[in-house]
mmCIF file of C-alpha atoms in Angstrom:
data_model
loop_
_atom_site.group_PDB
_atom_site.id
_atom_site.type_symbol
_atom_site.label_atom_id
_atom_site.label_comp_id
_atom_site.label_asym_id
_atom_site.label_seq_id
_atom_site.Cartn_x
_atom_site.Cartn_y
_atom_site.Cartn_z
ATOM 1 C CA MET A 1384 -42.989 -20.547 93.856
ATOM 2 C CA SER A 1385 -40.635 -21.153 96.747
ATOM 3 C CA ARG A 1386 -40.001 -18.554 99.374
ATOM 4 C CA GLU A 1387 -37.336 -18.060 101.995
ATOM 5 C CA LEU A 1388 -38.383 -18.384 105.617
ATOM 6 C CA THR A 1389 -38.342 -15.150 107.585
ATOM 7 C CA SER A 1390 -37.433 -14.835 111.251
ATOM 8 C CA THR A 1391 -41.163 -14.492 111.931
ATOM 9 C CA ASP A 1392 -41.818 -17.780 110.132
ATOM 10 C CA TRP A 1393 -39.240 -19.553 112.292
ATOM 11 C CA ARG A 1394 -40.633 -18.048 115.506
ATOM 12 C CA ARG A 1395 -44.200 -18.976 114.581
ATOM 13 C CA LEU A 1396 -43.131 -22.533 113.858
ATOM 14 C CA THR A 1397 -41.099 -23.003 117.037
ATOM 15 C CA HIS A 1398 -43.878 -21.418 119.114
ATOM 16 C CA SER A 1399 -46.447 -23.810 117.657
ATOM 17 C CA ILE A 1400 -44.196 -26.826 118.280
ATOM 18 C CA ARG A 1401 -43.490 -25.761 121.870
ATOM 19 C CA ALA A 1402 -47.225 -25.353 122.524
ATOM 20 C CA GLY A 1403 -47.986 -28.816 121.121
ATOM 21 C CA GLU A 1404 -50.031 -27.256 118.325
ATOM 22 C CA CYS A 1405 -47.986 -28.423 115.321
ATOM 23 C CA VAL A 1406 -48.623 -31.742 113.562
ATOM 24 C CA LEU A 1407 -45.782 -33.228 111.532
ATOM 25 C CA PHE A 1408 -46.569 -34.865 108.184
ATOM 26 C CA LEU A 1409 -43.801 -36.908 106.554
ATOM 27 C CA GLY A 1410 -44.192 -38.068 102.978
ATOM 28 C CA PRO A 1411 -42.408 -40.649 100.826
ATOM 29 C CA ASP A 1412 -39.545 -38.283 99.987
ATOM 30 C CA ALA A 1413 -38.671 -37.559 103.624
ATOM 31 C CA SER A 1414 -36.674 -40.742 104.268
ATOM 32 C CA CYS A 1415 -33.323 -41.205 102.557
ATOM 33 C CA LEU A 1416 -30.460 -43.661 102.696
ATOM 34 C CA ASP A 1417 -27.070 -43.044 101.084
ATOM 35 C CA GLY A 1418 -28.354 -39.905 99.389
ATOM 36 C CA ARG A 1419 -31.350 -41.592 97.786
ATOM 37 C CA THR A 1420 -34.960 -41.622 98.908
ATOM 38 C CA LEU A 1421 -36.240 -44.970 100.116
ATOM 39 C CA VAL A 1422 -39.097 -44.799 97.664
ATOM 40 C CA ALA A 1423 -36.666 -44.355 94.747
ATOM 41 C CA SER A 1424 -34.705 -47.385 95.925
ATOM 42 C CA LEU A 1425 -37.878 -49.468 96.144
ATOM 43 C CA VAL A 1426 -38.954 -48.320 92.683
ATOM 44 C CA ALA A 1427 -35.577 -49.496 91.359
ATOM 45 C CA GLU A 1428 -36.108 -52.910 92.968
ATOM 46 C CA LEU A 1429 -39.440 -53.102 91.184
ATOM 47 C CA ASP A 1430 -37.569 -52.442 87.924
ATOM 48 C CA GLY A 1431 -39.295 -49.124 87.518
ATOM 49 C CA ASP A 1432 -37.909 -45.989 85.931
ATOM 50 C CA ARG A 1433 -35.955 -43.948 88.470
ATOM 51 C CA ASP A 1434 -38.370 -41.037 88.020
ATOM 52 C CA SER A 1435 -41.459 -43.230 88.405
ATOM 53 C CA ASP A 1436 -44.011 -42.807 91.139
ATOM 54 C CA LEU A 1437 -44.021 -45.778 93.527
ATOM 55 C CA HIS A 1438 -47.683 -46.569 92.968
ATOM 56 C CA TRP A 1439 -47.274 -46.531 89.204
ATOM 57 C CA ALA A 1440 -44.144 -48.703 89.425
ATOM 58 C CA ALA A 1441 -45.927 -51.139 91.741
ATOM 59 C CA GLN A 1442 -48.933 -51.287 89.424
ATOM 60 C CA THR A 1443 -46.660 -51.969 86.442
ATOM 61 C CA PHE A 1444 -44.802 -54.640 88.422
ATOM 62 C CA ALA A 1445 -48.080 -56.359 89.240
ATOM 63 C CA GLU A 1446 -49.130 -56.250 85.587
ATOM 64 C CA LYS A 1447 -45.932 -57.978 84.432
ATOM 65 C CA GLY A 1448 -47.255 -61.316 85.572
ATOM 66 C CA TYR A 1449 -46.283 -61.128 89.233
ATOM 67 C CA ASP A 1450 -49.047 -61.766 91.714
ATOM 68 C CA GLN A 1451 -49.947 -59.663 94.742
ATOM 69 C CA PHE A 1452 -47.849 -61.845 97.020
ATOM 70 C CA ASP A 1453 -44.695 -61.155 94.974
ATOM 71 C CA LEU A 1454 -45.244 -57.409 95.222
ATOM 72 C CA ILE A 1455 -46.059 -57.379 98.928
ATOM 73 C CA ASP A 1456 -43.164 -59.715 99.700
ATOM 74 C CA LYS A 1457 -40.664 -57.506 97.879
ATOM 75 C CA ALA A 1458 -41.918 -54.296 99.530
ATOM 76 C CA GLN A 1459 -42.158 -55.888 102.971
ATOM 77 C CA ASN A 1460 -38.621 -57.303 102.785
ATOM 78 C CA PHE A 1461 -37.309 -53.939 101.601
ATOM 79 C CA TYR A 1462 -38.730 -51.997 104.548
ATOM 80 C CA GLN A 1463 -38.096 -54.667 107.173
ATOM 81 C CA ALA A 1464 -34.400 -54.696 106.236
ATOM 82 C CA LEU A 1465 -34.381 -51.051 107.391
ATOM 83 C CA ASP A 1466 -36.446 -51.729 110.500
ATOM 84 C CA HIS A 1467 -33.889 -50.306 112.940
ATOM 85 C CA ARG A 1468 -32.513 -47.475 110.817
ATOM 86 C CA THR A 1469 -32.956 -43.736 111.188
ATOM 87 C CA SER A 1470 -31.116 -40.588 110.062
ATOM 88 C CA ASP A 1471 -29.741 -37.296 111.366
ATOM 89 C CA PHE A 1472 -32.715 -35.562 109.739
ATOM 90 C CA HIS A 1473 -35.140 -37.643 111.785
ATOM 91 C CA ARG A 1474 -33.044 -37.274 114.951
ATOM 92 C CA ASP A 1475 -33.217 -33.489 114.673
ATOM 93 C CA LEU A 1476 -37.005 -33.652 114.354
ATOM 94 C CA ALA A 1477 -37.241 -36.143 117.230
ATOM 95 C CA ALA A 1478 -35.446 -33.665 119.491
ATOM 96 C CA LEU A 1479 -38.492 -31.382 119.181
ATOM 97 C CA PRO A 1480 -41.695 -31.855 121.217
ATOM 98 C CA PHE A 1481 -43.969 -33.063 118.437
ATOM 99 C CA HIS A 1482 -47.012 -34.920 119.724
ATOM 100 C CA LEU A 1483 -48.141 -36.471 116.452
ATOM 101 C CA CYS A 1484 -46.406 -37.498 113.241
ATOM 102 C CA VAL A 1485 -48.523 -38.736 110.336
ATOM 103 C CA GLN A 1486 -46.560 -40.438 107.573
ATOM 104 C CA THR A 1487 -47.341 -41.948 104.189
ATOM 105 C CA SER A 1488 -44.212 -44.106 104.044
ATOM 106 C CA PRO A 1489 -44.123 -47.385 106.012
ATOM 107 C CA ASP A 1490 -40.529 -46.931 107.159
ATOM 108 C CA ARG A 1491 -39.774 -46.587 110.888
ATOM 109 C CA PHE A 1492 -37.093 -43.887 110.678
ATOM 110 C CA MET A 1493 -39.144 -41.366 112.676
ATOM 111 C CA ALA A 1494 -40.296 -43.847 115.313
ATOM 112 C CA ASN A 1495 -36.727 -45.088 115.759
ATOM 113 C CA ALA A 1496 -35.446 -41.537 116.171
ATOM 114 C CA PHE A 1497 -38.009 -40.916 118.920
ATOM 115 C CA ALA A 1498 -37.169 -44.241 120.586
ATOM 116 C CA ASP A 1499 -33.448 -43.442 120.594
ATOM 117 C CA ARG A 1500 -34.102 -40.559 122.972
ATOM 118 C CA ARG A 1501 -34.220 -41.236 126.696
ATOM 119 C CA ASP A 1502 -37.001 -38.726 127.243
ATOM 120 C CA LYS A 1503 -39.488 -40.226 124.767
ATOM 121 C CA VAL A 1504 -41.547 -43.390 124.500
ATOM 122 C CA PRO A 1505 -43.226 -43.408 121.082
ATOM 123 C CA THR A 1506 -46.300 -45.360 120.068
ATOM 124 C CA GLU A 1507 -46.707 -46.640 116.508
ATOM 125 C CA ALA A 1508 -50.030 -47.295 114.846
ATOM 126 C CA TYR A 1509 -51.229 -47.613 111.283
ATOM 127 C CA PHE A 1510 -54.292 -47.728 109.097
ATOM 128 C CA HIS A 1511 -55.121 -51.083 107.515
ATOM 129 C CA LEU A 1512 -57.259 -50.714 104.419
ATOM 130 C CA ARG A 1513 -59.111 -53.929 105.225
ATOM 131 C CA GLY A 1514 -58.945 -53.874 108.994
ATOM 132 C CA GLY A 1515 -59.106 -50.368 110.430
ATOM 133 C CA VAL A 1516 -56.522 -48.953 112.828
ATOM 134 C CA ARG A 1517 -53.928 -51.226 114.427
ATOM 135 C CA LEU A 1518 -50.964 -50.887 116.760
ATOM 136 C CA ILE A 1519 -47.508 -51.976 115.654
ATOM 137 C CA GLY A 1520 -46.469 -54.877 117.836
ATOM 138 C CA GLY A 1521 -50.088 -55.737 118.576
ATOM 139 C CA GLY A 1522 -52.116 -54.576 121.519
ATOM 140 C CA SER A 1523 -55.486 -52.968 122.019
ATOM 141 C CA LEU A 1524 -56.331 -49.606 120.513
ATOM 142 C CA GLY A 1525 -58.140 -48.940 123.752
ATOM 143 C CA ALA A 1526 -54.697 -48.623 125.327
ATOM 144 C CA LEU A 1527 -53.602 -45.978 122.828
ATOM 145 C CA PRO A 1528 -52.358 -43.077 124.959
ATOM 146 C CA GLU A 1529 -53.103 -39.463 124.277
ATOM 147 C CA PRO A 1530 -50.072 -38.270 122.267
ATOM 148 C CA SER A 1531 -47.719 -35.929 124.087
ATOM 149 C CA ALA A 1532 -44.169 -34.638 123.828
ATOM 150 C CA ALA A 1533 -43.009 -37.516 126.038
ATOM 151 C CA CYS A 1534 -45.182 -40.110 124.284
ATOM 152 C CA PRO A 1535 -45.421 -39.085 120.625
ATOM 153 C CA LEU A 1536 -47.480 -41.105 118.179
ATOM 154 C CA VAL A 1537 -46.257 -42.063 114.710
ATOM 155 C CA PHE A 1538 -49.221 -43.000 112.535
ATOM 156 C CA GLY A 1539 -48.827 -44.734 109.158
ATOM 157 C CA LEU A 1540 -51.607 -43.763 106.778
ATOM 158 C CA HIS A 1541 -50.426 -46.230 104.134
ATOM 159 C CA GLY A 1542 -49.972 -49.218 106.389
ATOM 160 C CA SER A 1543 -47.003 -50.903 108.010
ATOM 161 C CA ALA A 1544 -44.363 -53.361 106.817
ATOM 162 C CA GLU A 1545 -45.245 -55.389 109.904
ATOM 163 C CA ASN A 1546 -48.406 -56.389 108.066
ATOM 164 C CA GLY A 1547 -47.787 -56.635 104.329
ATOM 165 C CA ASP A 1548 -51.493 -56.764 103.502
ATOM 166 C CA SER A 1549 -51.890 -53.276 104.973
ATOM 167 C CA LEU A 1550 -49.483 -51.586 102.546
ATOM 168 C CA VAL A 1551 -50.843 -49.131 99.984
ATOM 169 C CA LEU A 1552 -48.629 -49.947 97.007
ATOM 170 C CA THR A 1553 -50.363 -49.986 93.616
ATOM 171 C CA GLU A 1554 -52.574 -47.442 91.877
ATOM 172 C CA ASN A 1555 -55.493 -49.754 92.635
ATOM 173 C CA ASP A 1556 -54.535 -49.697 96.328
ATOM 174 C CA VAL A 1557 -54.511 -45.895 96.239
ATOM 175 C CA LEU A 1558 -57.976 -45.790 94.680
ATOM 176 C CA ALA A 1559 -59.296 -48.219 97.293
ATOM 177 C CA PHE A 1560 -57.713 -46.077 100.013
ATOM 178 C CA ILE A 1561 -59.320 -42.913 98.626
ATOM 179 C CA VAL A 1562 -62.735 -44.586 98.389
ATOM 180 C CA ARG A 1563 -62.451 -45.680 102.019
ATOM 181 C CA LEU A 1564 -61.212 -42.246 103.039
ATOM 182 C CA VAL A 1565 -64.051 -40.370 101.358
ATOM 183 C CA ARG A 1566 -66.745 -42.875 102.317
ATOM 184 C CA ASP A 1567 -65.829 -43.358 105.964
ATOM 185 C CA LYS A 1568 -64.068 -40.026 106.522
ATOM 186 C CA VAL A 1569 -62.731 -41.104 109.912
ATOM 187 C CA ILE A 1570 -59.724 -43.404 109.416
ATOM 188 C CA LEU A 1571 -57.924 -42.031 112.442
ATOM 189 C CA PRO A 1572 -58.931 -42.489 116.071
ATOM 190 C CA PRO A 1573 -61.107 -39.507 117.082
ATOM 191 C CA ASN A 1574 -58.495 -38.027 119.416
ATOM 192 C CA LEU A 1575 -55.890 -37.971 116.635
ATOM 193 C CA LEU A 1576 -58.296 -36.459 114.147
ATOM 194 C CA ARG A 1577 -59.060 -33.799 116.724
ATOM 195 C CA LEU A 1578 -55.356 -32.969 117.054
ATOM 196 C CA ILE A 1579 -55.097 -32.461 113.302
ATOM 197 C CA LYS A 1580 -58.214 -30.325 113.097
ATOM 198 C CA GLN A 1581 -57.214 -28.194 116.096
ATOM 199 C CA ALA A 1582 -53.547 -27.805 115.155
ATOM 200 C CA LYS A 1583 -52.533 -24.236 114.435
ATOM 201 C CA THR A 1584 -49.658 -25.306 112.192
ATOM 202 C CA LEU A 1585 -49.115 -28.261 109.888
ATOM 203 C CA LEU A 1586 -45.548 -29.056 108.847
ATOM 204 C CA PHE A 1587 -45.271 -31.145 105.674
ATOM 205 C CA ILE A 1588 -41.901 -32.545 104.594
ATOM 206 C CA GLY A 1589 -41.588 -34.456 101.331
ATOM 207 C CA PHE A 1590 -45.335 -35.061 101.414
ATOM 208 C CA GLY A 1591 -45.705 -35.078 97.636
ATOM 209 C CA PHE A 1592 -48.253 -32.394 96.829
ATOM 210 C CA HIS A 1593 -47.602 -33.105 93.141
ATOM 211 C CA SER A 1594 -49.799 -36.184 93.632
ATOM 212 C CA TRP A 1595 -53.512 -35.494 93.437
ATOM 213 C CA TYR A 1596 -54.427 -38.016 96.119
ATOM 214 C CA GLN A 1597 -52.154 -36.381 98.718
ATOM 215 C CA ARG A 1598 -54.181 -33.215 98.277
ATOM 216 C CA LEU A 1599 -57.384 -35.142 98.864
ATOM 217 C CA ILE A 1600 -55.946 -36.716 102.011
ATOM 218 C CA LEU A 1601 -55.282 -33.253 103.420
ATOM 219 C CA TYR A 1602 -58.765 -32.029 102.547
ATOM 220 C CA VAL A 1603 -60.529 -34.953 104.217
ATOM 221 C CA LEU A 1604 -58.329 -35.061 107.327
ATOM 222 C CA ARG A 1605 -58.284 -31.334 107.849
ATOM 223 C CA GLY A 1606 -61.877 -30.550 106.917
ATOM 224 C CA VAL A 1607 -63.374 -27.428 105.432
ATOM 225 C CA ASP A 1608 -62.332 -25.182 108.327
ATOM 226 C CA SER A 1609 -58.616 -25.279 107.479
ATOM 227 C CA HIS A 1610 -58.551 -21.511 107.019
ATOM 228 C CA LYS A 1611 -58.746 -21.144 110.812
ATOM 229 C CA HIS A 1612 -55.192 -22.294 111.481
ATOM 230 C CA TRP A 1613 -52.019 -20.259 111.296
ATOM 231 C CA ASN A 1614 -49.708 -20.321 108.314
ATOM 232 C CA SER A 1615 -48.446 -23.834 107.646
ATOM 233 C CA LEU A 1616 -45.376 -24.953 105.743
ATOM 234 C CA ALA A 1617 -44.656 -27.583 103.090
ATOM 235 C CA LEU A 1618 -41.106 -28.502 102.143
ATOM 236 C CA GLU A 1619 -40.951 -30.215 98.770
ATOM 237 C CA GLY A 1620 -38.130 -31.489 96.590
ATOM 238 C CA SER A 1621 -37.180 -30.944 92.981
ATOM 239 C CA ARG A 1622 -39.942 -33.186 91.641
ATOM 240 C CA PHE A 1623 -42.597 -30.752 92.852
ATOM 241 C CA PHE A 1624 -40.811 -27.553 91.825
ATOM 242 C CA SER A 1625 -39.935 -28.893 88.363
ATOM 243 C CA LEU A 1626 -43.587 -29.351 87.442
ATOM 244 C CA PRO A 1627 -44.919 -26.689 85.054
ATOM 245 C CA ASP A 1628 -48.007 -26.113 87.210
ATOM 246 C CA HIS A 1629 -46.278 -25.998 90.608
ATOM 247 C CA GLN A 1630 -46.911 -22.250 90.917
ATOM 248 C CA GLN A 1631 -50.652 -22.730 90.456
ATOM 249 C CA THR A 1632 -50.630 -25.554 92.999
ATOM 250 C CA ALA A 1633 -48.706 -23.457 95.521
ATOM 251 C CA THR A 1634 -51.024 -20.489 94.982
ATOM 252 C CA TYR A 1635 -54.095 -22.659 95.560
ATOM 253 C CA TYR A 1636 -52.763 -24.042 98.839
ATOM 254 C CA ASP A 1637 -51.659 -20.625 99.995
ATOM 255 C CA LYS A 1638 -55.127 -19.171 99.447
ATOM 256 C CA GLU A 1639 -57.274 -22.133 100.499
ATOM 257 C CA HIS A 1640 -55.179 -23.713 103.261
ATOM 258 C CA ARG A 1641 -52.593 -21.050 104.142
ATOM 259 C CA ILE A 1642 -49.734 -23.409 103.285
ATOM 260 C CA SER A 1643 -46.494 -21.899 101.997
ATOM 261 C CA PHE A 1644 -44.063 -23.974 99.932
ATOM 262 C CA SER A 1645 -40.297 -24.018 100.313
ATOM 263 C CA HIS A 1646 -37.485 -25.757 98.441
ATOM 264 C CA LEU A 1647 -35.137 -25.820 101.435
ATOM 265 C CA SER A 1648 -32.975 -28.885 101.989
ATOM 266 C CA PHE A 1649 -34.893 -31.173 104.336
ATOM 267 C CA THR A 1650 -31.769 -31.972 106.346
ATOM 268 C CA GLU A 1651 -30.651 -28.352 106.663
ATOM 269 C CA PHE A 1652 -34.172 -27.258 107.581
ATOM 270 C CA ALA A 1653 -34.484 -29.837 110.377
ATOM 271 C CA ARG A 1654 -31.056 -28.923 111.726
ATOM 272 C CA GLU A 1655 -31.825 -25.202 111.781
ATOM 273 C CA LEU A 1656 -35.281 -25.755 113.268
ATOM 274 C CA ARG A 1657 -33.756 -27.750 116.112
ATOM 275 C CA GLN A 1658 -31.037 -25.157 116.708
ATOM 276 C CA ARG A 1659 -33.500 -22.278 116.779
ATOM 277 C CA TYR A 1660 -35.827 -24.165 119.100
ATOM 278 C CA GLU A 1661 -33.024 -25.031 121.526
ATOM 279 C CA VAL A 1662 -31.721 -21.455 121.570
ATOM 280 C CA GLN A 1663 -35.196 -20.142 122.366
ATOM 281 C CA ALA A 1664 -35.706 -22.822 125.023
ATOM 282 C CA ALA A 1665 -32.438 -21.828 126.693
ATOM 283 C CA GLU A 1666 -33.460 -18.167 126.656
ATOM 284 C CA ARG A 1667 -36.801 -19.024 128.269
ATOM 285 C CA ALA A 1668 -35.281 -21.224 130.959
ATOM 286 C CA PRO A 1669 -35.211 -19.674 134.451
ATOM 287 C CA ASP A 1670 -31.822 -18.633 135.808
#
């Protein structure tokens, strides 16, 4: 159940971004290298099936006799080797005035794309399952600035490769994360949670709505008043649209959360979104 974006959809999205009322959510399928998602490459390193979910592959790896250190070390080395990488997809998104990006992959592609721009100074923070919210590079959370177009925040829900113990890797890690999420509810600083709840548009790219726990994350972070926002958009890949129940899933989110699903190429979408935004910005600029 994928639909084409209308001119109204594009205008609504660019308007929300310009007003600072759109929160960007990047999932595990949003970061690619050499035509392959990072998560698929990591799964391969864990000797998992190429179609396996990362958490299942990590759980299987751990059950083959490897200890937790082996798993964390492999994942940490994988992501740290890409510590300074980004992509054209992320650069196109970074050219837009997003205030907040929430991601479930510990890569730094989005933060690096923001940092590559002269007009932006990003902040990176992450949730540590056993230690609350932390800043990448250290520092006090009390110094965490209010996110803005000039100082966007990239927040890692599933930890950071900077701290291997923070990574949500196995199925058991996911369950522990969900328990903490449901029990404590607030795993984001209050000002960030407020931005998510008040956002008029949520833009999900490669978020992985085929996974049940991603749906729960949205419900807890967004709250029960999600019907108050404008239409939101979720771009998903072939894995989602090949599932036999994807139409039911899309219908549920359309009715309950006003989220439409699209099978557009992530790269082409980001490029067109940037082009449309820049054209509109030029038209609005004073002579």
